């Protein structure tokens, strides 16, 4: 356990156009599992970490609506430092090719890659942390290492994706990212992560972790559908009914995360889309991207965040705390499809006290 002074941490953006500060704690600790049974899911849903997670997802959604992945957005040096991490991660994939083996899935070379990543992760993260915040490494390391799949099962799923979102939240709290970085984190950092984990999945033939089959959005991801629909919620060149069109996919897959997800699914799955991706097929009938976004948030809460098989593996420390929020604290919500006006009368979200 390390003691650091974090009074100036800019905190995690908590939803909508009026984000509130949730400061970094003074004491960091090794994150531990707190959801030991399905009975603990309710405590998780009333925890500071849960509220901050939903607030963060909504805040990034608001900041990236109407923007392409290639759009010029404000960013600080912290964004470039985190993007630089993927240079090493990609280089190790080049150095550790898949091995010849009889099994179709789960190439054992992934375990070698994962070990290389674990052995170097602490040094990599210390390089991006401000000097006064290096004590946070004990918490950041747990989320970062878990962001790229499981080396025993050689699988990847929404729980690993959630670990990376927790990692991003922590980077805001310890001051690597500033509030002005929200759009860059959604459009650049997360897209870089998404591209990389797809490479891991394909190179090492990773199994989906806890796939729901045709009733799930995707075997591996969920967040890019939320943030991808947010991109399209304002001034979208695409109607929801068009996202399965081959020409639309070819034209927009590099600009919008949602379309890139559809493109990826089309590449890795065979057969009729309605058969292998029934939920996504149904989404194409929804009238607006803002409605799709709000529906996906609810689906994420129900199908991922409320599922014990996923949340049992989540660890909590002081940055992402399991302690309950104050009674009466409302969960963040966001309405997309418009440009928020300052002083527009929207209710400010309640401030979460920093963990003690």
mmCIF file with all atom_site columns, C-alpha atoms in Angstrom, residues 10-11 13 76-79 171-172 175-183 185:
data_model
loop_
_atom_site.group_PDB
_atom_site.id
_atom_site.type_symbol
_atom_site.label_atom_id
_atom_site.label_alt_id
_atom_site.label_comp_id
_atom_site.label_asym_id
_atom_site.label_entity_id
_atom_site.label_seq_id
_atom_site.pdbx_PDB_ins_code
_atom_site.Cartn_x
_atom_site.Cartn_y
_atom_site.Cartn_z
_atom_site.occupancy
_atom_site.B_iso_or_equiv
_atom_site.pdbx_formal_charge
_atom_site.auth_seq_id
_atom_site.auth_comp_id
_atom_site.auth_asym_id
_atom_site.auth_atom_id
_atom_site.pdbx_PDB_model_num
ATOM 1  C CA . UNK A 1 10  ? -8.934  16.329 -11.983 1.00 0.00 ? 10  UNK A CA 1
ATOM 2  C CA . UNK A 1 11  ? -11.214 13.361 -11.376 1.00 0.00 ? 11  UNK A CA 1
ATOM 3  C CA . UNK A 1 13  ? -16.042 12.969 -15.812 1.00 0.00 ? 13  UNK A CA 1
ATOM 4  C CA . UNK A 1 76  ? -3.314  16.497 -23.766 1.00 0.00 ? 76  UNK A CA 1
ATOM 5  C CA . UNK A 1 77  ? 0.048   14.733 -23.666 1.00 0.00 ? 77  UNK A CA 1
ATOM 6  C CA . UNK A 1 78  ? -1.486  11.982 -21.517 1.00 0.00 ? 78  UNK A CA 1
ATOM 7  C CA . UNK A 1 79  ? -3.543  10.722 -24.448 1.00 0.00 ? 79  UNK A CA 1
ATOM 8  C CA . UNK A 1 171 ? -6.372  7.506  -15.597 1.00 0.00 ? 171 UNK A CA 1
ATOM 9  C CA . UNK A 1 172 ? -8.771  10.437 -15.290 1.00 0.00 ? 172 UNK A CA 1
ATOM 10 C CA . UNK A 1 175 ? -4.485  13.034 -13.659 1.00 0.00 ? 175 UNK A CA 1
ATOM 11 C CA . UNK A 1 176 ? -2.998  11.241 -16.684 1.00 0.00 ? 176 UNK A CA 1
ATOM 12 C CA . UNK A 1 177 ? -6.091  12.410 -18.592 1.00 0.00 ? 177 UNK A CA 1
ATOM 13 C CA . UNK A 1 178 ? -7.770  15.764 -18.123 1.00 0.00 ? 178 UNK A CA 1
ATOM 14 C CA . UNK A 1 179 ? -11.451 16.517 -18.527 1.00 0.00 ? 179 UNK A CA 1
ATOM 15 C CA . UNK A 1 180 ? -10.805 18.008 -21.971 1.00 0.00 ? 180 UNK A CA 1
ATOM 16 C CA . UNK A 1 181 ? -9.551  14.577 -23.107 1.00 0.00 ? 181 UNK A CA 1
ATOM 17 C CA . UNK A 1 182 ? -12.966 12.894 -23.015 1.00 0.00 ? 182 UNK A CA 1
ATOM 18 C CA . UNK A 1 183 ? -13.553 12.862 -26.773 1.00 0.00 ? 183 UNK A CA 1
ATOM 19 C CA . UNK A 1 185 ? -10.210 8.953  -25.035 1.00 0.00 ? 185 UNK A CA 1
#
